CSV table of C-alpha atoms in Angstrom, one decimal:
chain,number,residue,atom,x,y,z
E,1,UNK,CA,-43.5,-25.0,-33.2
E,2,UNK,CA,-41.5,-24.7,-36.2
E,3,UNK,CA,-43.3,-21.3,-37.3
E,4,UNK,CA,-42.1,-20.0,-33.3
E,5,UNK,CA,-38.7,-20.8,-33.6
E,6,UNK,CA,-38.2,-18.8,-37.0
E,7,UNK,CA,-40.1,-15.7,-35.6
E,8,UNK,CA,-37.8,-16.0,-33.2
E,9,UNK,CA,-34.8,-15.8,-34.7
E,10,UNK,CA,-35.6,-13.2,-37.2
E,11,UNK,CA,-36.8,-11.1,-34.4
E,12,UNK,CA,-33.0,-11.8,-33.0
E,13,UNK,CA,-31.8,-11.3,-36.0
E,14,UNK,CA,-33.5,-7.7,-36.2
E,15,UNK,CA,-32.1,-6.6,-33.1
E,16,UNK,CA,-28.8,-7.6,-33.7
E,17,UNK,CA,-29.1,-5.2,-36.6
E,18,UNK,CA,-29.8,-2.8,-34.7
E,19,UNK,CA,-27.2,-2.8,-32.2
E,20,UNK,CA,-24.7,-3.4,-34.9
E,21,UNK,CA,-26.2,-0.2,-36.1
E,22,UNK,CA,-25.5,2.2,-32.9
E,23,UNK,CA,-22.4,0.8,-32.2
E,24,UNK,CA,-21.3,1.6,-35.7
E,25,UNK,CA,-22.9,5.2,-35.2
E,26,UNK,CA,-21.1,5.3,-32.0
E,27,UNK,CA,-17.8,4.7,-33.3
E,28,UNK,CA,-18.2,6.9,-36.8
E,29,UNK,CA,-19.1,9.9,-33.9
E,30,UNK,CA,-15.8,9.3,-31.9
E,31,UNK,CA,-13.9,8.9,-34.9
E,32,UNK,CA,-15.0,12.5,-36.1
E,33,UNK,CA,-14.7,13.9,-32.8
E,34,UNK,CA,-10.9,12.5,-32.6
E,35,UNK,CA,-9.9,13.4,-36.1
E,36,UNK,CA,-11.6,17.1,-35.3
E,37,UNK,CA,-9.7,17.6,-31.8
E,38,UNK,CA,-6.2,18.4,-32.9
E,39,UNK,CA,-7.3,21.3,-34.8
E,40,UNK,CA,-8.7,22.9,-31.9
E,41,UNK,CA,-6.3,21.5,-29.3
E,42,UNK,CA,-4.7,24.2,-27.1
E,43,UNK,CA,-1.1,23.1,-26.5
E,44,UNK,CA,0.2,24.6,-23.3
E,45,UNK,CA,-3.0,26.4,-22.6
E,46,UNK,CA,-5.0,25.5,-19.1
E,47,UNK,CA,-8.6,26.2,-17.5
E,48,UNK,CA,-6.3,28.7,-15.2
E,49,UNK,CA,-3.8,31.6,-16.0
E,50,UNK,CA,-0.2,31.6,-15.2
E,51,UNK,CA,0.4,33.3,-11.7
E,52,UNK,CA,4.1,33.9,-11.0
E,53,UNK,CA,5.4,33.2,-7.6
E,54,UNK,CA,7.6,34.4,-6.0
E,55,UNK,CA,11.5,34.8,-7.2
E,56,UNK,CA,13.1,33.1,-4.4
E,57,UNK,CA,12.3,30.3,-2.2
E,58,UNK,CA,11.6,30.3,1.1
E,59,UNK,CA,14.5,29.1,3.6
E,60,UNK,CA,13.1,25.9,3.9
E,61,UNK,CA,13.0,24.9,0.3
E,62,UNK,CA,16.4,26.4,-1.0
E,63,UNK,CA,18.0,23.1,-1.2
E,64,UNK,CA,17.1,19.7,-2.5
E,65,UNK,CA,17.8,18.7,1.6
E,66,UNK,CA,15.5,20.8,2.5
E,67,UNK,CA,13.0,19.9,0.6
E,68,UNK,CA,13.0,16.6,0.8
E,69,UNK,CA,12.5,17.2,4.7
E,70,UNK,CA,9.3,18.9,3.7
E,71,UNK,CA,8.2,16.1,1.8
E,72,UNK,CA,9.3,13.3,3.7
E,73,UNK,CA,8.7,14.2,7.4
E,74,UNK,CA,5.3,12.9,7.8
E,75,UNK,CA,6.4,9.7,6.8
E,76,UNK,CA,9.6,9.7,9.0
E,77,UNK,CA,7.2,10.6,12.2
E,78,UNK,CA,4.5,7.8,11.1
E,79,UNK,CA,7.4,5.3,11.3
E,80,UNK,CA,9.1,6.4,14.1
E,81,UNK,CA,5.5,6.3,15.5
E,82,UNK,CA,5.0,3.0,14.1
E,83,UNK,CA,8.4,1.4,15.6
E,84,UNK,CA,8.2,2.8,19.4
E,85,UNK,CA,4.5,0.9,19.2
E,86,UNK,CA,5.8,-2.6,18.0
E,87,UNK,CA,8.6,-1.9,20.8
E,88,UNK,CA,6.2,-0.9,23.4
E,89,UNK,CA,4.1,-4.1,22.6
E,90,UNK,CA,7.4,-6.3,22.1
E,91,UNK,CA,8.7,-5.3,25.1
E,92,UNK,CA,5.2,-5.8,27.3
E,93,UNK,CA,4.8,-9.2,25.7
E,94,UNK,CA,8.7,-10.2,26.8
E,95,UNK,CA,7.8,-9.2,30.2
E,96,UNK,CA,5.1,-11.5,30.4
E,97,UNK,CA,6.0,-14.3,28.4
E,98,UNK,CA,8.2,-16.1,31.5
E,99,UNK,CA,4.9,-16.0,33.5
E,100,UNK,CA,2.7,-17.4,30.8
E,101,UNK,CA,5.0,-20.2,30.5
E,102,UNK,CA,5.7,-20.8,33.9
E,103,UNK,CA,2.0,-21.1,34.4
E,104,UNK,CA,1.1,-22.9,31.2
E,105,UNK,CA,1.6,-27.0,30.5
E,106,UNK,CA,4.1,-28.8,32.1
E,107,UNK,CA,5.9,-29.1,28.5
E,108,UNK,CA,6.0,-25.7,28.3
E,109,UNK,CA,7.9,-25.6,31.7
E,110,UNK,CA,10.4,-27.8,30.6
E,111,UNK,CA,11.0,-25.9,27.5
E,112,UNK,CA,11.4,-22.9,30.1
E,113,UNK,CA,13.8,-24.9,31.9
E,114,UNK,CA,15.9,-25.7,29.3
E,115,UNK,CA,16.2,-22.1,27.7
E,116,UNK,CA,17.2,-21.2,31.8
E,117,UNK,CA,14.7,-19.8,33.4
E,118,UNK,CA,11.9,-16.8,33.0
E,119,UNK,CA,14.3,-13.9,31.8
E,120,UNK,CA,16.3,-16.1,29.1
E,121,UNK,CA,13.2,-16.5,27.3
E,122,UNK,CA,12.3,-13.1,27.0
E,123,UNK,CA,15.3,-12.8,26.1
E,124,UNK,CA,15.2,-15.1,23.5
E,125,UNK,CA,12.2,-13.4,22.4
E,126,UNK,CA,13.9,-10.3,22.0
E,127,UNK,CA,16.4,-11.3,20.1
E,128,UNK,CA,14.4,-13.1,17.7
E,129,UNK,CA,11.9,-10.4,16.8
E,130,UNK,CA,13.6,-9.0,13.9
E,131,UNK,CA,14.0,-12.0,11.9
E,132,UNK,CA,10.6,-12.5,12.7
E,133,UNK,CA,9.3,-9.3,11.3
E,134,UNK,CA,11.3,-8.9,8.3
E,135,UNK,CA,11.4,-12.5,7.1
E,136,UNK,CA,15.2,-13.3,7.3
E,137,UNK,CA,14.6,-16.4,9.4
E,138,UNK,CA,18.7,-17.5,9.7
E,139,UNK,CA,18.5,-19.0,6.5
E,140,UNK,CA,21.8,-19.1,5.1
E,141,UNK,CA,22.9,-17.5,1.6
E,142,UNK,CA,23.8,-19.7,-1.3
């Protein structure tokens, strides 16, 4: 059992060496290669030639204005896209909301009754949607 255990570990041993070996291989290869580079390194050359454009701009990138319009604008219509949904779907729940109350649990048509009715609490709901959405929920400043 003895005998086993030492082939064993020699055999371990062996490839250990080995790997040892290629990674030191490896690295001596990459440390050539990087020493070498510099020397053949083509500052400010590229896989493409220089084309020259055009010497002015067109209209709608004369200005830094302008041209942030260009860039920006998709976002801008994504948002505006974005907002007239969460008011479209605000605005259907509110509707609603007096109804679902009304026809829910009798505690929930006393909490109706105290806000006043149907139409305060979608008002209440509302108002209360952008401190909702944006985390400022009336805490105070210190």
């Amino acid at each position: 059992m003895a005998a086993q255990l030492t082939t064993g570990a020699e055999s371990a041993r062996g490839i250990g060496t080995v790997v040892l070996g290629l990674a030191a291989c490896v690295v001596a290869a990459l440390t050539v290669g990087a020493v070498a580079l510099p020397e053949r390194q083509d500052l400010g050359g590229g896989m493409f030639h220089d084309r020259l454009g055009p010497a002015d701009a067109v209209p709608g990138l004369r200005t830094p204005l302008a041209l942030a319009w260009r860039l920006h604008r998709g976002e801008l219509a994504g948002r505006v896209a974005g907002f007239a949904l969460v008011g479209f779907a605000l605005g259907s729940t509110a509707e609603s909301l007096g109804e679902m109350m009304n026809n829910s649990t009798p505690a929930a048509r006393e909490v109706l009754a105290r806000i006043g009715g149907p139409r305060r609490a979608a008002d209440a709901w509302n108002s209360s949607w952008p401190r909702r959405s944006t985390g400022c929920g009336g805490q105070k400043a210190t």
